[in-house]
Amino acid sequence: MSDVYILGGHQTDFSLNWSRQNKTIFDVFSSALLGALEKTKLDAKDIQVGHVGNFVAELFAGQGMLGGFFGHVHPDLAGMPASRHEGACASGSLAILAAMSDIESGRYDLACVAGVELMRNVTGQQAADNLGAAIWVGEEGEEATYIWPAMFSNLAEEYDRRYGLKYDHLAEISRINFANARRNPNAQAREWNFTDESFTAHDGANPVIEGWMRRQDCSQISDGAAVIFLASPERAKQYADERGIPLESLARIRGWGHTTAPMLMQRKLDDSAGADYILPWTRKAITDAYARAGISGPEQLDAIETHDCFSVTEYMAIDHFGLTAPGESWKAIEEGRIGPKGALPINPSGGLIGLGHPVGATGVRMMLDAFKQVTHTAGEYQVAGAKTVATYNVGGSGTTNCSFIVER
Amino acid sequence: MSDVYILGGHQTDFSLNWSRQNKTIFDVFSSALLGALEKTKLDAKDIQVGHVGNFVAELFAGQGMLGGFFGHVHPDLAGMPASRHEGACASGSLAILAAMSDIESGRYDLACVAGVELMRNVTGQQAADNLGAAIWVGEEGEEATYIWPAMFSNLAEEYDRRYGLKYDHLAEISRINFANARRNPNAQAREWNFTDESFTAHDGANPVIEGWMRRQDCSQISDGAAVIFLASPERAKQYADERGIPLESLARIRGWGHTTAPMLMQRKLDDSAGADYILPWTRKAITDAYARAGISGPEQLDAIETHDCFSVTEYMAIDHFGLTAPGESWKAIEEGRIGPKGALPINPSGGLIGLGHPVGATGVRMMLDAFKQVTHTAGEYQVAGAKTVATYNVGGSGTTNCSFIVER
């Protein structure tokens, strides 16, 4: 069981287009970090180490070594050791894992984890191509116009082949996420309007992008950053004492899971032939998180923030989290269990589809939302009485899998 | 004091041009990993976590998420949790730090650290541009044709301004590194020939690239990878017992230092005005490593593997390691202390100038060379009787600074 506490954090408004305002990835990063310092009232000089999650600033902005930004955001952060971590769309979660490890090893007591991505400074096609760096380049995906919709259409195809799949169930996932986003003041799609036909296989209102994946099945191209501060028990106790609150009132990371599958999607699907789950390494990351948290399964969760880069990714997460038997995710959808008032709300934030998906920020943003839920500060998208929340963040076609259990 | 042991490793031949043989970054990675498994006789199934150091595979090869390669190199590595870490040319050292933290936290007992870069698949100008991702893009370096020679020429200029600098001393550093490379069977420049004029300010034999930096002052554009295995004391004991050797015969990382300065070179130089050292955050990384290792200074070192992306970077390292007073690095050069038979040999491997500089691999390669020196397996470039060896690896213009002390 982990003893890493979450002291708080901040995210930028994911509806903002920063380059349109002549702002750069530094400005996005700076905004989230200064916001997090303000919200937690932590002194910059007390932050001992920085971990940055980012996927492809090199391709979107020509920029690497984002750890060098800290000292330009605040003079007291000059010199603070920093690293950037990458596992495609799971980069933010890898930054969290590195920060936790630093704390658990006793190296540092107070860590800053920042996830960031600037993506709207290029065309949609260029953005799609840039994100292609998470396939095995030259070995897969070459026939697709839009690589990731095509790759995840393959996952839908595999669900259909093994268990049967109805498009209506995927569309319902998207409908819920867009509806949830309307209650999240940081959501990219919070003011978007849809018709009933938007969530059907209607070629006008919801055109095919690649295979099974239609427009509303896709997450957004987003600019954004999220920052959280993690602390050792001793540092968390000091933080609580200074505020006259009990240590137990703080959120903490109770468990985690991390697996890395082989890169090629076809290899993953071949390897899982005859197995219980389509993506066994995804399942293992989640069950490892359960085991480390000492919980038996989803019946002990109050909400989930999961990766819905596409509707089918969330469809996969539903059975891999154990809400249903493998292949029966549709049952949880039909029974209304995953909606905001359901037995186990999924993505009350709106998820990657409704809230947005600045890829390197997403894992950190998920943990920030888990923190908000368990500290009952999620505002209009609060899940009533939430005490235990899980996250699942994936990079590539189920390659990098990270799951955390946050509780208070 | 750290208790992380180095069980061994492997590097590729840095003279190889992999893309000319129609090979990819995966092949470079795979070659180093399989070589390291072979050399250490470790079973792949026993490796618990993977950490990859890489700077810009996105720009050179369009490839991210290199952790997904492990399961394609060996089936027993499928599922093993993996992360990629980046801090420009110090990426390899950041991967080492993350692996150490994982071991010290008790999460894992046996970690693989792989550094890799494929760079010779593009033109020299394109390679130089790709490496520009480690400046603050849009804020500095825009006037230069070759960004890094220009940035480090600024460092030479600052040395000259504060203390006086003679080009001959820089040239002597390059001459020693190229000479050392002749004894290293993995060195890119091991068969290169020079004349006496090559190491003078001769515009024909040693033309100016940018400012102070001439051709022989520059490190190489290289393809290559290096892999090391790190272990907890318990796992190292098991490894030693299985081989019938004492634990004390294994190398270990005795200390480390890590700082991250603000990104802009001019900011660094402005901040250090009036300070003892031109790059105080570099100095701190080194003195932190000394302190954690419990050693007093360079008099307790037998060799140093340091970053010589340019001759002036090594010139800077000489005084920052404390071989001389600040600004007096030339004394150690003139006294012959840094040559292979000197009191404190620097870069017996040939360094980045002679051995080569596949940027993401360099930090790992440095530690592999430190391991070879203290285990007396460095062959023709062995420093006689070496017991304690330091590394210094830098990303950007002194932005990410990492130093390790390896001993046996």
XYZ file of C-alpha atoms in Angstrom, chain A:
408
model
C 0.000 0.000 0.000
C 1.354 3.391 -0.983
C 1.848 6.263 1.403
C 2.028 9.057 -1.122
C -0.336 11.931 -0.455
C -1.842 14.349 -2.962
C -1.804 17.915 -1.638
C -3.739 19.378 -4.564
C -3.252 20.819 -7.992
C -4.638 22.710 -10.921
C -5.479 22.279 -14.579
C -5.827 24.781 -17.375
C -9.114 25.315 -19.185
C -8.903 22.700 -21.935
C -11.105 24.789 -24.235
C -8.326 27.340 -24.698
C -6.399 27.509 -27.946
C -3.091 28.912 -26.715
C -1.282 29.343 -30.020
C -4.174 31.388 -31.353
C -3.284 33.818 -28.552
C 0.392 33.695 -29.606
C 1.208 31.691 -26.518
C 3.581 28.751 -26.364
C 3.860 25.448 -24.529
C 5.813 27.333 -21.845
C 2.795 29.542 -21.176
C 0.502 26.518 -20.786
C 2.983 24.861 -18.422
C 3.495 28.055 -16.433
C -0.227 28.704 -16.078
C -0.917 25.271 -14.586
C 2.077 25.397 -12.258
C 1.351 28.885 -10.921
C -2.304 27.916 -10.514
C -1.337 24.834 -8.520
C 0.988 26.827 -6.255
C -1.811 29.324 -5.670
C -4.430 26.655 -4.923
C -2.255 24.686 -2.508
C -0.514 27.728 -0.987
C 2.747 25.814 -1.166
C 5.980 27.812 -1.356
C 7.914 27.202 -4.549
C 11.126 26.952 -2.535
C 9.752 23.891 -0.728
C 9.213 21.857 -3.910
C 12.140 19.434 -4.064
C 11.793 17.660 -7.398
C 9.881 18.100 -10.663
C 8.532 15.422 -12.988
C 7.061 16.383 -16.350
C 4.791 14.174 -18.446
C 4.830 15.052 -22.120
C 4.438 12.965 -25.252
C 5.593 14.898 -28.299
C 6.473 18.531 -27.716
C 9.394 17.833 -30.073
C 6.964 17.320 -32.954
C 4.308 19.892 -32.045
C 6.632 22.636 -30.841
C 10.196 21.547 -31.655
C 10.778 21.622 -27.909
C 12.414 19.057 -25.626
C 13.806 19.154 -22.093
C 10.737 20.692 -20.545
C 12.231 20.304 -17.073
C 14.251 23.419 -17.904
C 11.029 25.448 -17.751
C 10.646 25.264 -13.956
C 13.257 27.892 -13.168
C 11.697 30.273 -15.671
C 8.259 29.938 -14.035
C 9.511 30.794 -10.561
C 13.039 31.802 -9.509
C 12.845 29.546 -6.442
C 12.525 26.540 -8.761
C 15.889 27.233 -10.465
C 18.151 24.270 -9.834
C 15.385 21.933 -8.675
C 16.104 18.481 -10.193
C 13.617 17.714 -12.966
C 12.966 15.007 -15.541
C 10.587 14.517 -18.427
C 8.863 11.145 -18.835
C 7.184 9.708 -21.893
C 4.926 6.793 -22.676
C 2.763 8.377 -25.358
C -0.698 9.245 -23.980
C 0.255 7.675 -20.627
C 3.185 10.064 -20.144
C 1.449 11.876 -17.282
C 1.001 8.642 -15.352
C 4.657 7.729 -15.878
C 5.597 11.095 -14.382
C 3.392 10.281 -11.374
C 5.035 6.858 -10.969
C 8.504 8.439 -11.088
C 7.522 11.041 -8.491
C 6.010 8.362 -6.216
C 9.166 6.293 -6.496
C 11.284 9.326 -5.607
C 9.157 9.883 -2.511
C 8.977 6.231 -1.466
C 12.761 5.911 -1.810
C 13.194 8.729 0.686
C 15.010 10.936 -1.836
C 12.451 13.713 -1.696
C 9.388 14.586 0.389
C 7.567 16.999 -1.899
C 7.286 16.533 -5.662
C 5.656 18.497 -8.444
C 4.142 16.462 -11.277
C 3.231 18.443 -14.389
C 1.617 17.056 -17.532
C 1.514 19.251 -20.606
C 0.789 19.197 -24.326
C 0.273 21.891 -26.945
C -1.477 20.381 -29.982
C -3.699 22.966 -31.644
C -0.832 24.873 -33.258
C -0.883 22.494 -36.244
C -3.559 21.151 -38.586
C -5.708 18.206 -37.518
C -3.976 15.954 -40.026
C -0.545 17.043 -38.785
C -1.648 16.469 -35.196
C -2.832 12.971 -36.104
C 0.491 12.267 -37.803
C 2.476 13.548 -34.816
C 0.567 11.221 -32.488
C 1.577 8.381 -34.794
C 4.923 8.309 -32.971
C 3.305 5.862 -30.533
C 2.829 3.109 -33.072
C 5.807 1.084 -34.197
C 6.713 3.342 -37.097
C 7.157 1.466 -40.351
C 5.676 -1.743 -38.950
C 1.976 -0.930 -38.555
C -0.692 1.638 -39.280
C 0.702 2.649 -42.652
C -2.546 2.134 -44.566
C -4.541 4.517 -42.368
C -5.285 8.178 -43.036
C -5.903 8.701 -39.323
C -3.679 6.253 -37.495
C -5.302 6.112 -34.071
C -8.955 5.912 -35.110
C -7.840 3.069 -37.375
C -5.884 1.285 -34.636
C -8.761 1.479 -32.163
C -11.237 0.480 -34.851
C -9.191 -2.730 -34.889
C -9.923 -3.111 -31.180
C -13.651 -2.665 -31.851
C -13.372 -5.214 -34.647
C -11.755 -7.676 -32.252
C -14.514 -7.131 -29.665
C -17.056 -7.768 -32.394
C -15.254 -10.916 -33.523
C -14.876 -12.395 -30.052
C -18.090 -11.280 -28.357
C -20.233 -9.263 -30.746
C -20.397 -5.454 -30.557
C -23.182 -2.977 -31.267
C -22.294 0.549 -32.332
C -25.099 1.947 -30.168
C -23.184 0.993 -27.050
C -20.100 2.891 -28.197
C -22.256 5.896 -29.070
C -23.820 5.849 -25.617
C -20.375 6.095 -24.038
C -19.677 9.204 -26.114
C -23.079 10.673 -25.320
C -22.483 10.301 -21.575
C -18.998 11.815 -21.755
C -20.148 14.836 -23.744
C -23.067 15.283 -21.336
C -20.737 15.074 -18.324
C -18.469 17.666 -19.900
C -21.266 20.225 -19.767
C -20.885 20.283 -15.961
C -17.084 20.694 -16.047
C -15.933 24.342 -16.295
C -12.575 23.193 -17.741
C -14.031 20.975 -20.462
C -13.205 21.647 -24.091
C -16.671 20.528 -25.231
C -18.659 22.082 -22.401
C -20.663 24.279 -24.730
C -20.855 21.973 -27.728
C -24.315 21.082 -28.961
C -25.463 17.796 -30.403
C -28.631 16.304 -31.755
C -29.923 12.831 -31.069
C -28.558 11.790 -34.448
C -25.058 12.794 -33.324
C -24.890 9.602 -31.311
C -26.095 7.195 -33.965
C -24.472 5.649 -37.027
C -25.658 8.635 -39.036
C -23.182 9.494 -41.757
C -24.124 13.166 -41.742
C -24.275 13.945 -38.024
C -21.619 11.402 -37.051
C -19.455 10.556 -40.046
C -17.046 7.633 -40.162
C -13.430 8.583 -39.465
C -11.922 5.098 -39.754
C -13.831 1.786 -39.651
C -15.925 1.579 -36.477
C -14.799 4.984 -35.256
C -17.045 7.938 -36.077
C -16.584 11.588 -35.218
C -18.188 11.420 -31.777
C -16.167 8.330 -30.847
C -12.967 10.355 -30.904
C -11.334 12.342 -28.128
C -10.256 15.911 -28.796
C -7.083 17.576 -30.013
C -6.431 19.830 -27.028
C -4.005 22.286 -25.494
C -3.573 21.967 -21.773
C -1.609 21.210 -18.658
C -2.305 19.766 -15.222
C -0.146 19.926 -12.109
C -0.366 18.027 -8.828
C 1.834 18.032 -5.756
C 2.687 14.708 -4.111
C 4.107 14.348 -0.608
C 5.543 11.802 1.791
C 3.547 11.061 4.961
C 5.877 13.315 6.982
C 5.505 16.215 4.571
C 1.755 15.663 4.299
C 1.502 15.715 8.092
C 3.342 19.047 8.167
C 1.016 20.393 5.467
C -2.027 19.252 7.440
C -0.684 20.599 10.745
C 0.011 24.010 9.222
C -3.611 24.141 8.144
C -5.035 22.742 11.387
C -6.579 19.741 9.646
C -6.066 16.029 10.309
C -3.735 14.014 8.073
C -6.648 11.701 7.335
C -8.468 14.542 5.603
C -5.869 14.518 2.819
C -6.156 12.370 -0.310
C -3.605 9.701 -0.993
C -2.592 7.240 -3.665
C -3.486 3.878 -2.225
C -2.382 1.625 -5.065
C -0.913 1.591 -8.540
C -0.367 -0.733 -11.471
C 1.981 -0.407 -14.447
C 2.587 -2.761 -17.359
C 4.093 -2.303 -20.817
C 2.881 -4.592 -23.560
C 4.692 -5.171 -26.853
C 4.210 -2.199 -29.158
C 2.443 -3.816 -32.127
C -1.334 -3.989 -31.798
C -1.543 -7.215 -33.788
C 1.016 -8.835 -31.489
C -1.136 -7.906 -28.497
C -4.248 -9.373 -30.082
C -2.392 -12.508 -31.178
C -0.943 -12.971 -27.688
C -4.386 -12.721 -26.080
C -6.059 -15.316 -28.328
C -7.830 -17.699 -25.982
C -7.121 -15.508 -22.947
C -9.850 -14.113 -20.697
C -9.211 -10.513 -21.679
C -8.517 -8.894 -25.031
C -5.714 -6.834 -23.435
C -4.301 -8.940 -20.578
C -1.586 -6.394 -19.741
C -4.261 -3.741 -19.298
C -6.144 -6.086 -16.998
C -2.970 -6.737 -15.009
C -2.243 -3.032 -14.484
C -5.745 -2.631 -13.049
C -5.683 -5.761 -10.859
C -2.197 -4.819 -9.612
C -3.631 -1.446 -8.566
C -6.508 -3.203 -6.800
C -4.114 -5.590 -5.057
C -1.737 -2.856 -3.904
C -4.702 -0.815 -2.661
C -6.037 -3.857 -0.837
C -9.405 -3.682 -2.535
C -11.287 -6.553 -4.113
C -12.608 -4.897 -7.253
C -14.856 -2.252 -8.749
C -17.528 -2.752 -6.079
C -15.227 -0.797 -3.769
C -14.883 2.133 -6.176
C -17.066 5.243 -6.194
C -15.950 6.537 -9.616
C -13.479 5.872 -12.396
C -11.561 8.311 -14.585
C -10.517 6.238 -17.570
C -8.888 6.631 -20.924
C -11.465 7.226 -23.640
C -9.194 8.289 -26.466
C -11.997 6.548 -28.326
C -15.344 5.281 -27.131
C -14.142 1.708 -27.637
C -11.203 2.316 -25.276
C -13.683 3.044 -22.500
C -15.793 0.067 -23.638
C -12.648 -2.043 -23.138
C -11.941 -0.452 -19.752
C -15.399 -1.374 -18.467
C -14.824 -5.117 -18.617
C -11.090 -4.860 -17.863
C -11.933 -2.994 -14.626
C -14.225 -5.928 -13.849
C -17.563 -4.125 -13.991
C -18.778 -6.980 -16.163
C -17.514 -10.313 -17.420
C -15.179 -9.988 -20.425
C -17.051 -8.897 -23.534
C -20.131 -7.807 -21.616
C -19.338 -4.110 -21.119
C -22.636 -3.376 -22.874
C -24.504 -4.658 -19.831
C -23.055 -1.926 -17.584
C -23.979 0.640 -20.239
C -27.529 -0.639 -20.718
C -28.073 -0.838 -16.952
C -27.092 2.815 -16.593
C -24.301 1.997 -14.167
C -21.655 4.279 -15.712
C -23.677 7.496 -15.957
C -23.150 10.356 -13.478
C -25.924 9.059 -11.219
C -25.142 5.394 -11.817
C -23.717 2.833 -9.422
C -20.172 3.495 -10.677
C -19.869 6.719 -12.680
C -17.172 6.673 -15.332
C -15.539 9.918 -16.438
C -17.728 12.325 -14.507
C -15.227 14.933 -15.741
C -16.232 14.317 -19.345
C -13.145 12.251 -20.063
C -10.876 12.635 -23.047
C -13.904 12.868 -25.340
C -15.681 15.687 -23.499
C -13.062 17.319 -21.275
C -10.288 17.020 -23.846
C -7.006 15.210 -24.304
C -3.784 17.221 -24.221
C -2.007 13.893 -24.356
C 0.928 14.371 -21.970
C -1.341 16.060 -19.436
C -4.067 13.442 -19.335
C -2.666 11.069 -16.697
C -2.023 13.983 -14.338
C -5.439 15.479 -15.075
C -7.056 12.124 -14.242
C -5.355 12.054 -10.866
C -6.305 15.685 -10.264
C -9.933 14.730 -10.963
C -9.659 11.715 -8.647
C -8.312 14.125 -6.003
C -11.223 16.500 -6.601
C -13.755 13.699 -6.291
C -12.431 12.265 -3.024
C -11.986 15.717 -1.486
C -15.503 16.639 -2.636
C -14.309 19.682 -4.579
C -15.453 18.627 -8.061
C -18.296 21.139 -8.106
C -21.086 20.362 -10.527
C -19.553 17.063 -11.575
C -19.046 15.793 -8.025
C -19.961 12.141 -7.445
C -21.825 12.287 -4.156
C -19.832 10.934 -1.231
C -16.918 9.634 -3.317
C -14.169 8.121 -1.168
C -12.316 5.827 -3.574
C -11.628 6.624 -7.234
C -9.605 4.714 -9.839
C -7.807 5.959 -12.925
C -6.692 4.112 -16.041
C -4.390 5.810 -18.548
C -3.019 4.135 -21.669
C -0.271 4.948 -24.157
C -0.392 3.530 -27.666
C -2.609 0.603 -28.566
C -2.688 -0.718 -25.002
C 1.113 -0.572 -24.774
C 1.765 1.523 -21.659
C -0.904 0.805 -19.022
C -1.135 2.732 -15.749
C -3.818 2.600 -13.100
C -4.043 4.305 -9.728
C -6.440 4.082 -6.788
C -6.961 7.375 -4.970
C -8.793 7.538 -1.669
C -9.566 9.723 1.252
